[in-house]
mmCIF file of C-alpha atoms and ligand atoms in Angstrom:
data_model
loop_
_atom_site.group_PDB
_atom_site.id
_atom_site.type_symbol
_atom_site.label_atom_id
_atom_site.label_comp_id
_atom_site.label_asym_id
_atom_site.label_seq_id
_atom_site.Cartn_x
_atom_site.Cartn_y
_atom_site.Cartn_z
ATOM 1 C CA UNK A 1 2.767 -55.272 13.731
ATOM 2 C CA UNK A 2 1.218 -52.223 12.008
ATOM 3 C CA UNK A 3 0.915 -49.104 13.905
ATOM 4 C CA UNK A 4 0.369 -45.296 13.198
ATOM 5 C CA UNK A 5 3.029 -42.730 13.610
ATOM 6 C CA UNK A 6 1.679 -39.956 16.034
ATOM 7 C CA UNK A 7 4.854 -37.971 16.118
ATOM 8 C CA UNK A 8 8.371 -37.500 14.514
ATOM 9 C CA UNK A 9 11.224 -35.734 16.399
ATOM 10 C CA UNK A 10 14.518 -35.855 15.550
ATOM 11 C CA UNK A 11 15.020 -39.225 14.035
ATOM 12 C CA UNK A 12 12.636 -40.757 16.701
ATOM 13 C CA UNK A 13 8.871 -42.048 15.623
ATOM 14 C CA UNK A 14 6.414 -42.451 17.974
ATOM 15 C CA UNK A 15 4.215 -45.335 16.823
ATOM 16 C CA UNK A 16 0.726 -46.233 18.200
ATOM 17 C CA UNK A 17 -0.457 -49.663 18.488
ATOM 18 C CA UNK A 18 -3.483 -50.623 20.513
ATOM 19 C CA UNK A 19 -3.355 -47.614 22.811
ATOM 20 C CA UNK A 20 0.472 -47.946 23.480
ATOM 21 C CA UNK A 21 3.267 -45.708 21.997
ATOM 22 C CA UNK A 22 6.576 -46.974 21.056
ATOM 23 C CA UNK A 23 9.498 -45.081 20.412
ATOM 24 C CA UNK A 24 11.099 -46.207 17.164
ATOM 25 C CA UNK A 25 13.940 -45.505 14.871
ATOM 26 C CA UNK A 26 13.682 -46.161 10.969
ATOM 27 C CA UNK A 27 15.607 -49.018 9.987
ATOM 28 C CA UNK A 28 18.599 -48.618 7.759
ATOM 29 C CA UNK A 29 16.441 -50.254 4.731
ATOM 30 C CA UNK A 30 14.336 -47.132 4.746
ATOM 31 C CA UNK A 31 16.939 -44.595 4.465
ATOM 32 C CA UNK A 32 18.574 -46.736 1.612
ATOM 33 C CA UNK A 33 15.409 -46.647 -0.468
ATOM 34 C CA UNK A 34 15.007 -42.938 0.514
ATOM 35 C CA UNK A 35 11.886 -43.243 2.425
ATOM 36 C CA UNK A 36 10.987 -40.917 5.201
ATOM 37 C CA UNK A 37 8.185 -41.926 7.447
ATOM 38 C CA UNK A 38 5.749 -39.236 7.992
ATOM 39 C CA UNK A 39 3.235 -38.484 10.748
ATOM 40 C CA UNK A 40 0.319 -40.125 9.789
ATOM 41 C CA UNK A 41 1.748 -43.223 8.140
ATOM 42 C CA UNK A 42 1.042 -46.551 8.844
ATOM 43 C CA UNK A 43 4.110 -48.571 9.474
ATOM 44 C CA UNK A 44 5.335 -52.072 10.066
ATOM 45 C CA UNK A 45 7.444 -52.211 13.076
ATOM 46 C CA UNK A 46 9.126 -54.661 15.314
ATOM 47 C CA UNK A 47 8.993 -54.358 19.198
ATOM 48 C CA UNK A 48 12.354 -54.325 20.972
ATOM 49 C CA UNK A 49 11.213 -53.719 24.519
ATOM 50 C CA UNK A 50 8.107 -52.361 26.432
ATOM 51 C CA UNK A 51 8.485 -48.829 25.224
ATOM 52 C CA UNK A 52 11.044 -49.090 22.152
ATOM 53 C CA UNK A 53 10.846 -50.651 18.669
ATOM 54 C CA UNK A 54 12.063 -50.173 15.048
ATOM 55 C CA UNK A 55 10.118 -48.970 12.183
ATOM 56 C CA UNK A 56 10.515 -51.694 9.198
ATOM 57 C CA UNK A 57 8.481 -50.265 6.228
ATOM 58 C CA UNK A 58 5.833 -47.763 5.376
ATOM 59 C CA UNK A 59 2.555 -49.042 4.432
ATOM 60 C CA UNK A 60 0.996 -47.655 1.218
ATOM 61 C CA UNK A 61 -0.136 -44.093 1.521
ATOM 62 C CA UNK A 62 -3.121 -42.728 0.099
ATOM 63 C CA UNK A 63 -1.298 -39.055 0.010
ATOM 64 C CA UNK A 64 1.727 -37.376 1.354
ATOM 65 C CA UNK A 65 2.107 -33.539 1.890
ATOM 66 C CA UNK A 66 5.246 -32.051 1.690
ATOM 67 C CA UNK A 67 4.749 -28.844 3.903
ATOM 68 C CA UNK A 68 3.696 -29.998 6.367
ATOM 69 C CA UNK A 69 4.991 -33.348 5.912
ATOM 70 C CA UNK A 70 2.314 -35.611 6.836
ATOM 71 C CA UNK A 71 0.668 -38.879 5.263
ATOM 72 C CA UNK A 72 -2.729 -40.296 4.876
ATOM 73 C CA UNK A 73 -5.002 -37.149 5.381
ATOM 74 C CA UNK A 74 -8.574 -37.039 4.451
ATOM 75 C CA UNK A 75 -9.092 -33.273 4.897
ATOM 76 C CA UNK A 76 -6.929 -30.192 4.938
ATOM 77 C CA UNK A 77 -8.153 -27.209 6.885
ATOM 78 C CA UNK A 78 -6.471 -24.120 5.789
ATOM 79 C CA UNK A 79 -6.522 -22.053 8.851
ATOM 80 C CA UNK A 80 -6.149 -17.972 8.266
ATOM 81 C CA UNK A 81 -6.224 -15.580 10.815
ATOM 82 C CA UNK A 82 -8.288 -12.660 9.872
ATOM 83 C CA UNK A 83 -6.060 -10.227 11.974
ATOM 84 C CA UNK A 84 -2.846 -10.650 13.976
ATOM 85 C CA UNK A 85 -1.256 -12.073 11.941
ATOM 86 C CA UNK A 86 -2.753 -10.309 8.850
ATOM 87 C CA UNK A 87 -3.919 -12.699 6.260
ATOM 88 C CA UNK A 88 -2.020 -13.275 3.059
ATOM 89 C CA UNK A 89 -3.990 -14.141 -0.044
ATOM 90 C CA UNK A 90 -1.202 -15.104 -2.076
ATOM 91 C CA UNK A 91 -0.152 -17.546 0.782
ATOM 92 C CA UNK A 92 -3.865 -18.960 0.542
ATOM 93 C CA UNK A 93 -3.812 -19.112 -3.081
ATOM 94 C CA UNK A 94 -0.424 -20.948 -3.291
ATOM 95 C CA UNK A 95 -1.797 -23.538 -0.736
ATOM 96 C CA UNK A 96 -4.874 -24.083 -2.901
ATOM 97 C CA UNK A 97 -2.759 -24.575 -5.982
ATOM 98 C CA UNK A 98 -0.542 -27.020 -4.242
ATOM 99 C CA UNK A 99 -3.708 -29.160 -2.754
ATOM 100 C CA UNK A 100 -5.386 -28.872 -6.056
ATOM 101 C CA UNK A 101 -2.092 -30.647 -7.598
ATOM 102 C CA UNK A 102 -2.505 -33.325 -4.754
ATOM 103 C CA UNK A 103 -6.173 -33.685 -5.566
ATOM 104 C CA UNK A 104 -7.223 -32.481 -2.087
ATOM 105 C CA UNK A 105 -10.030 -30.025 -1.517
ATOM 106 C CA UNK A 106 -9.437 -28.108 1.499
ATOM 107 C CA UNK A 107 -11.844 -26.157 3.603
ATOM 108 C CA UNK A 108 -10.661 -22.708 4.355
ATOM 109 C CA UNK A 109 -11.241 -21.654 8.109
ATOM 110 C CA UNK A 110 -11.180 -17.874 8.725
ATOM 111 C CA UNK A 111 -10.353 -17.718 12.200
ATOM 112 C CA UNK A 112 -10.209 -14.799 14.901
ATOM 113 C CA UNK A 113 -13.807 -13.135 13.764
ATOM 114 C CA UNK A 114 -13.623 -11.586 17.068
ATOM 115 C CA UNK A 115 -11.077 -9.367 15.610
ATOM 116 C CA UNK A 116 -12.045 -8.683 12.021
ATOM 117 C CA UNK A 117 -15.320 -9.901 9.997
ATOM 118 C CA UNK A 118 -13.520 -11.074 6.881
ATOM 119 C CA UNK A 119 -16.466 -11.091 4.732
ATOM 120 C CA UNK A 120 -14.427 -9.833 1.668
ATOM 121 C CA UNK A 121 -11.884 -12.971 1.922
ATOM 122 C CA UNK A 122 -14.956 -15.230 2.414
ATOM 123 C CA UNK A 123 -16.717 -13.674 -0.911
ATOM 124 C CA UNK A 124 -13.464 -14.280 -3.026
ATOM 125 C CA UNK A 125 -13.439 -18.081 -2.034
ATOM 126 C CA UNK A 126 -16.922 -18.927 -1.641
ATOM 127 C CA UNK A 127 -17.604 -17.620 -5.376
ATOM 128 C CA UNK A 128 -14.969 -20.323 -6.557
ATOM 129 C CA UNK A 129 -16.642 -22.968 -4.860
ATOM 130 C CA UNK A 130 -14.383 -23.785 -1.907
ATOM 131 C CA UNK A 131 -16.056 -24.232 1.653
ATOM 132 C CA UNK A 132 -15.140 -21.385 3.615
ATOM 133 C CA UNK A 133 -16.000 -21.278 7.305
ATOM 134 C CA UNK A 134 -15.868 -18.519 10.193
ATOM 135 C CA UNK A 135 -14.566 -19.213 13.589
ATOM 136 C CA UNK A 136 -13.359 -17.777 16.843
ATOM 137 C CA UNK A 137 -11.355 -20.076 18.888
ATOM 138 C CA UNK A 138 -11.671 -17.322 21.601
ATOM 139 C CA UNK A 139 -15.328 -16.836 21.489
ATOM 140 C CA UNK A 140 -16.062 -20.542 20.688
ATOM 141 C CA UNK A 141 -17.910 -19.793 17.722
ATOM 142 C CA UNK A 142 -18.095 -21.748 14.321
ATOM 143 C CA UNK A 143 -16.885 -24.790 16.132
ATOM 144 C CA UNK A 144 -19.876 -26.898 15.182
ATOM 145 C CA UNK A 145 -19.403 -26.378 11.675
ATOM 146 C CA UNK A 146 -15.776 -27.394 11.945
ATOM 147 C CA UNK A 147 -16.613 -30.301 13.817
ATOM 148 C CA UNK A 148 -18.918 -31.382 10.862
ATOM 149 C CA UNK A 149 -16.179 -31.270 8.485
ATOM 150 C CA UNK A 150 -13.633 -33.168 10.445
ATOM 151 C CA UNK A 151 -16.081 -36.117 11.852
ATOM 152 C CA UNK A 152 -14.693 -39.486 11.106
ATOM 153 C CA UNK A 153 -11.707 -38.176 9.250
ATOM 154 C CA UNK A 154 -8.064 -37.431 9.673
ATOM 155 C CA UNK A 155 -7.923 -33.845 9.375
ATOM 156 C CA UNK A 156 -4.824 -31.782 9.196
ATOM 157 C CA UNK A 157 -4.698 -28.008 10.304
ATOM 158 C CA UNK A 158 -2.399 -25.889 8.313
ATOM 159 C CA UNK A 159 -1.240 -22.285 8.095
ATOM 160 C CA UNK A 160 0.976 -19.490 9.354
ATOM 161 C CA UNK A 161 2.318 -19.527 12.869
ATOM 162 C CA UNK A 162 0.037 -17.817 15.232
ATOM 163 C CA UNK A 163 -3.456 -18.257 13.198
ATOM 164 C CA UNK A 164 -4.841 -20.371 15.894
ATOM 165 C CA UNK A 165 -4.411 -24.144 14.668
ATOM 166 C CA UNK A 166 -3.563 -25.166 18.191
ATOM 167 C CA UNK A 167 -6.355 -23.214 19.736
ATOM 168 C CA UNK A 168 -8.838 -24.834 17.493
ATOM 169 C CA UNK A 169 -7.567 -28.312 17.663
ATOM 170 C CA UNK A 170 -7.578 -28.092 21.506
ATOM 171 C CA UNK A 171 -11.235 -26.876 21.398
ATOM 172 C CA UNK A 172 -12.583 -29.566 19.105
ATOM 173 C CA UNK A 173 -10.874 -32.476 20.918
ATOM 174 C CA UNK A 174 -12.297 -31.388 24.246
ATOM 175 C CA UNK A 175 -15.716 -30.754 22.710
ATOM 176 C CA UNK A 176 -15.714 -33.818 20.947
ATOM 177 C CA UNK A 177 -14.533 -36.199 23.571
ATOM 178 C CA UNK A 178 -17.054 -34.634 25.936
ATOM 179 C CA UNK A 179 -19.665 -35.784 23.656
ATOM 180 C CA UNK A 180 -18.585 -38.900 23.203
ATOM 181 C CA UNK A 181 -17.833 -39.097 27.073
ATOM 182 C CA UNK A 182 -14.974 -41.608 27.043
ATOM 183 C CA UNK A 183 -11.446 -39.920 26.384
ATOM 184 C CA UNK A 184 -10.432 -37.647 28.874
ATOM 185 C CA UNK A 185 -9.920 -33.866 28.200
ATOM 186 C CA UNK A 186 -6.571 -32.862 27.157
ATOM 187 C CA UNK A 187 -4.648 -29.794 28.437
ATOM 188 C CA UNK A 188 -2.042 -28.580 25.973
ATOM 189 C CA UNK A 189 0.047 -25.398 26.896
ATOM 190 C CA UNK A 190 -0.291 -22.171 24.942
ATOM 191 C CA UNK A 191 2.836 -21.979 22.979
ATOM 192 C CA UNK A 192 4.029 -22.300 19.258
ATOM 193 C CA UNK A 193 3.749 -25.646 17.850
ATOM 194 C CA UNK A 194 7.162 -27.174 17.215
ATOM 195 C CA UNK A 195 6.182 -30.701 15.991
ATOM 196 C CA UNK A 196 3.570 -32.178 13.913
ATOM 197 C CA UNK A 197 1.318 -34.380 16.126
ATOM 198 C CA UNK A 198 -1.531 -36.638 15.335
ATOM 199 C CA UNK A 199 -3.962 -36.456 17.981
ATOM 200 C CA UNK A 200 -6.869 -38.668 18.552
ATOM 201 C CA UNK A 201 -10.286 -36.660 18.893
ATOM 202 C CA UNK A 202 -12.549 -39.553 19.466
ATOM 203 C CA UNK A 203 -13.288 -42.747 17.547
ATOM 204 C CA UNK A 204 -12.277 -42.738 13.956
ATOM 205 C CA UNK A 205 -11.328 -38.966 13.900
ATOM 206 C CA UNK A 206 -7.927 -37.554 14.269
ATOM 207 C CA UNK A 207 -6.507 -34.092 14.038
ATOM 208 C CA UNK A 208 -2.932 -33.299 12.922
ATOM 209 C CA UNK A 209 -1.745 -30.231 14.537
ATOM 210 C CA UNK A 210 1.411 -28.639 12.663
ATOM 211 C CA UNK A 211 3.864 -26.243 13.279
ATOM 212 C CA UNK A 212 3.081 -22.891 11.297
ATOM 213 C CA UNK A 213 4.896 -21.830 8.121
ATOM 214 C CA UNK A 214 4.562 -19.020 6.067
ATOM 215 C CA UNK A 215 6.750 -19.933 2.809
ATOM 216 C CA UNK A 216 7.195 -22.830 0.860
ATOM 217 C CA UNK A 217 8.352 -23.695 -2.644
ATOM 218 C CA UNK A 218 5.827 -25.008 -5.572
ATOM 219 C CA UNK A 219 7.828 -27.898 -6.539
ATOM 220 C CA UNK A 220 6.768 -30.260 -9.340
ATOM 221 C CA UNK A 221 4.417 -27.913 -10.928
ATOM 222 C CA UNK A 222 5.162 -26.604 -14.398
ATOM 223 C CA UNK A 223 4.335 -22.922 -15.053
ATOM 224 C CA UNK A 224 2.130 -24.122 -18.010
ATOM 225 C CA UNK A 225 0.126 -26.117 -15.904
ATOM 226 C CA UNK A 226 -0.412 -23.253 -13.122
ATOM 227 C CA UNK A 227 -3.580 -21.986 -14.756
ATOM 228 C CA UNK A 228 -5.160 -25.480 -14.671
ATOM 229 C CA UNK A 229 -4.621 -25.512 -10.715
ATOM 230 C CA UNK A 230 -6.577 -22.255 -10.325
ATOM 231 C CA UNK A 231 -10.196 -23.741 -10.152
ATOM 232 C CA UNK A 232 -12.050 -20.928 -11.643
ATOM 233 C CA UNK A 233 -9.884 -20.267 -14.768
ATOM 234 C CA UNK A 234 -11.397 -22.775 -16.948
ATOM 235 C CA UNK A 235 -14.778 -20.779 -16.997
ATOM 236 C CA UNK A 236 -13.002 -17.855 -18.495
ATOM 237 C CA UNK A 237 -10.017 -19.524 -20.692
ATOM 238 C CA UNK A 238 -12.323 -20.266 -23.663
ATOM 239 C CA UNK A 239 -12.427 -16.735 -25.005
ATOM 240 C CA UNK A 240 -8.826 -16.496 -24.835
ATOM 241 C CA UNK A 241 -7.579 -15.771 -28.432
ATOM 242 C CA UNK A 242 -4.669 -18.289 -28.620
ATOM 243 C CA UNK A 243 -5.176 -22.138 -27.396
ATOM 244 C CA UNK A 244 -1.774 -21.595 -25.635
ATOM 245 C CA UNK A 245 -2.635 -18.565 -23.864
ATOM 246 C CA UNK A 246 -0.443 -18.098 -20.729
ATOM 247 C CA UNK A 247 -2.966 -15.569 -19.359
ATOM 248 C CA UNK A 248 0.083 -13.248 -18.766
ATOM 249 C CA UNK A 249 1.433 -11.377 -21.621
ATOM 250 C CA UNK A 250 -1.537 -11.811 -24.001
ATOM 251 C CA UNK A 251 -4.113 -8.897 -24.606
ATOM 252 C CA UNK A 252 -7.052 -10.818 -25.845
ATOM 253 C CA UNK A 253 -7.328 -13.016 -22.827
ATOM 254 C CA UNK A 254 -10.515 -14.294 -21.250
ATOM 255 C CA UNK A 255 -8.933 -14.504 -17.699
ATOM 256 C CA UNK A 256 -7.918 -10.981 -17.839
ATOM 257 C CA UNK A 257 -11.374 -10.093 -19.218
ATOM 258 C CA UNK A 258 -12.970 -11.659 -16.387
ATOM 259 C CA UNK A 259 -10.927 -9.814 -13.872
ATOM 260 C CA UNK A 260 -11.584 -6.326 -15.978
ATOM 261 C CA UNK A 261 -15.494 -7.142 -15.853
ATOM 262 C CA UNK A 262 -15.244 -8.056 -12.002
ATOM 263 C CA UNK A 263 -16.122 -11.672 -12.619
ATOM 264 C CA UNK A 264 -12.914 -12.766 -11.139
ATOM 265 C CA UNK A 265 -11.170 -11.499 -8.053
ATOM 266 C CA UNK A 266 -8.112 -9.152 -8.983
ATOM 267 C CA UNK A 267 -6.338 -10.839 -6.280
ATOM 268 C CA UNK A 268 -6.614 -14.312 -7.685
ATOM 269 C CA UNK A 269 -5.165 -13.014 -10.710
ATOM 270 C CA UNK A 270 -2.275 -11.300 -9.062
ATOM 271 C CA UNK A 271 -1.513 -14.596 -7.345
ATOM 272 C CA UNK A 272 -1.282 -16.361 -10.412
ATOM 273 C CA UNK A 273 1.045 -13.948 -12.164
ATOM 274 C CA UNK A 274 3.224 -13.824 -9.043
ATOM 275 C CA UNK A 275 3.315 -17.659 -8.849
ATOM 276 C CA UNK A 276 3.674 -18.000 -12.698
ATOM 277 C CA UNK A 277 6.529 -15.656 -12.647
ATOM 278 C CA UNK A 278 8.246 -17.664 -9.771
ATOM 279 C CA UNK A 279 7.983 -20.828 -11.684
ATOM 280 C CA UNK A 280 9.074 -19.536 -14.920
ATOM 281 C CA UNK A 281 12.306 -18.146 -13.321
ATOM 282 C CA UNK A 282 12.976 -21.521 -11.556
ATOM 283 C CA UNK A 283 12.471 -23.294 -15.032
ATOM 284 C CA UNK A 284 14.913 -20.780 -16.750
ATOM 285 C CA UNK A 285 17.498 -21.528 -14.320
ATOM 286 C CA UNK A 286 17.045 -25.405 -14.900
ATOM 287 C CA UNK A 287 17.335 -25.191 -18.645
HETATM 288 N N1 GTP B 301 -8.446 -12.987 19.251
HETATM 289 C C1 GTP B 301 -8.551 -14.376 19.077
HETATM 290 N N2 GTP B 301 -7.286 -14.892 19.310
HETATM 291 C C2 GTP B 301 -7.104 -16.241 18.970
HETATM 292 C C3 GTP B 301 -8.023 -16.845 18.339
HETATM 293 N N3 GTP B 301 -7.475 -18.176 18.197
HETATM 294 C C4 GTP B 301 -6.325 -18.214 18.696
HETATM 295 N N4 GTP B 301 -5.944 -16.944 19.125
HETATM 296 C C5 GTP B 301 -4.841 -16.625 19.939
HETATM 297 O O1 GTP B 301 -3.607 -16.636 19.005
HETATM 298 C C6 GTP B 301 -2.297 -16.916 19.402
HETATM 299 C C7 GTP B 301 -1.924 -18.141 18.493
HETATM 300 O O2 GTP B 301 -2.918 -19.231 18.820
HETATM 301 P P1 GTP B 301 -2.399 -20.683 18.319
HETATM 302 O O3 GTP B 301 -3.540 -21.619 18.513
HETATM 303 O O4 GTP B 301 -1.016 -21.005 19.108
HETATM 304 O O5 GTP B 301 -1.697 -20.566 16.865
HETATM 305 P P2 GTP B 301 -0.943 -21.670 15.959
HETATM 306 O O6 GTP B 301 -1.486 -21.702 14.620
HETATM 307 O O7 GTP B 301 -1.081 -23.012 16.714
HETATM 308 O O8 GTP B 301 0.401 -21.263 16.111
HETATM 309 P P3 GTP B 301 1.762 -21.958 15.702
HETATM 310 O O9 GTP B 301 1.837 -23.263 16.540
HETATM 311 O O10 GTP B 301 3.025 -21.048 16.107
HETATM 312 O O11 GTP B 301 1.715 -22.546 14.176
HETATM 313 C C8 GTP B 301 -2.976 -17.437 20.792
HETATM 314 O O12 GTP B 301 -2.265 -16.339 21.915
HETATM 315 C C9 GTP B 301 -4.102 -17.492 20.826
HETATM 316 O O13 GTP B 301 -4.581 -17.309 22.082
HETATM 317 C C10 GTP B 301 -9.298 -16.165 18.109
HETATM 318 O O14 GTP B 301 -10.188 -16.719 17.545
HETATM 319 N N5 GTP B 301 -9.394 -14.926 18.552
HETATM 320 MG MG1 MG B 302 0.282 -24.384 17.199
HETATM 321 ZN ZN1 ZN B 303 -5.675 -16.200 -21.643
#
C-alpha cells in the first residue's frame, strides 16, 4: 500500500491512505539505509491494525527540503512579515539561494500589509523577476492571488515564527473548501506551530504548514558557486575584469559597479558578501 505522510512527530509517521490515517513507525531498514521519511513523502507501508502500521520504503522523491524537512513540494511560499516581526532581507536572500540551488522558484508573500506598506521590499524582488505578493491575513486581502499560486499544487509555507504562515494557511483552506463545497471548514487554534503538517485544501491541492525558523546553514553550497545562485548577478558579471572574479575583493567588478549605479539593490550585495564570507570560513575550517 502506498500512502502519503501527513505529519511526523517524535518517531511516528502519520500516513494517509484512502481518507484514513495510520500511525506508523519506520522499519529498521530505513534507518540502516539512513533514510528519514519526510512530511509529503509517498511511502509504502504495511497495516498492523485499524490505526497502526509500519513504513517500509520511501517512494522516489521529486525533491526534499532540509529546512523545513518536507518532500515533494511544487511550490514554496516564503512568507515575510512586514512588521512584528521585522523583515530580515538577509534571511530572505538566504532562502532564495537555497531554493535556487534546489531548482525551486519561490513566491515571496509580504504579509501584514495592514501594519506596513512594504513597497521597497517589493521593488527589490520584483525587479529581479520573483513573484511577489502582498497579503494581510488580518484583513483577508491578497488571498485570491495566493489561491491562484497554490491551486492544484502541494505548497509549503516557510518563514520566521510569527509571520503569519498558519493564519494564511487557515484562511486559504477555509475559503477554498467553501468554494468546492465538499470538505468541511477547519478550526485550528492560534498558536505557534510545532510540527509540519500536510493539509488537504481541496482536490489536488495541499498546503504544508511548517514551524517558523530564523536561522539555518547553507549546506552543500560552495563559496565559488554562490554568485550563480543570486539570480540577477549574471546580468552584470560580464563586465568583471577577471573571469574568476569573486565580486568581493576586486575593484573592477561588474556586480559592484551595478550596485554603485543603483541597478542592483545594495541589500542584495550585502547579503551576498555576508553569505560568501560565511561559506568561506566554513571551507577554511574544513581544509
Ligand atoms: N496585523 C496582522 N497580524 C497578523 C497577520 N497575519 C497573522 N497575524 C498575527 O500574527 C501572529 C502570528 O501568526 P501565525 O499565523 O501564528 O504565524 P506563523 O508564521 O504560523 O508562526 P509559527 O507557527 O510560530 O511559525 C498571530 O497573532 C496572528 O494573528 C496580518 O496579516 N496582519
Ligand atoms: Mg504557524
Ligand atoms: Zn565581479
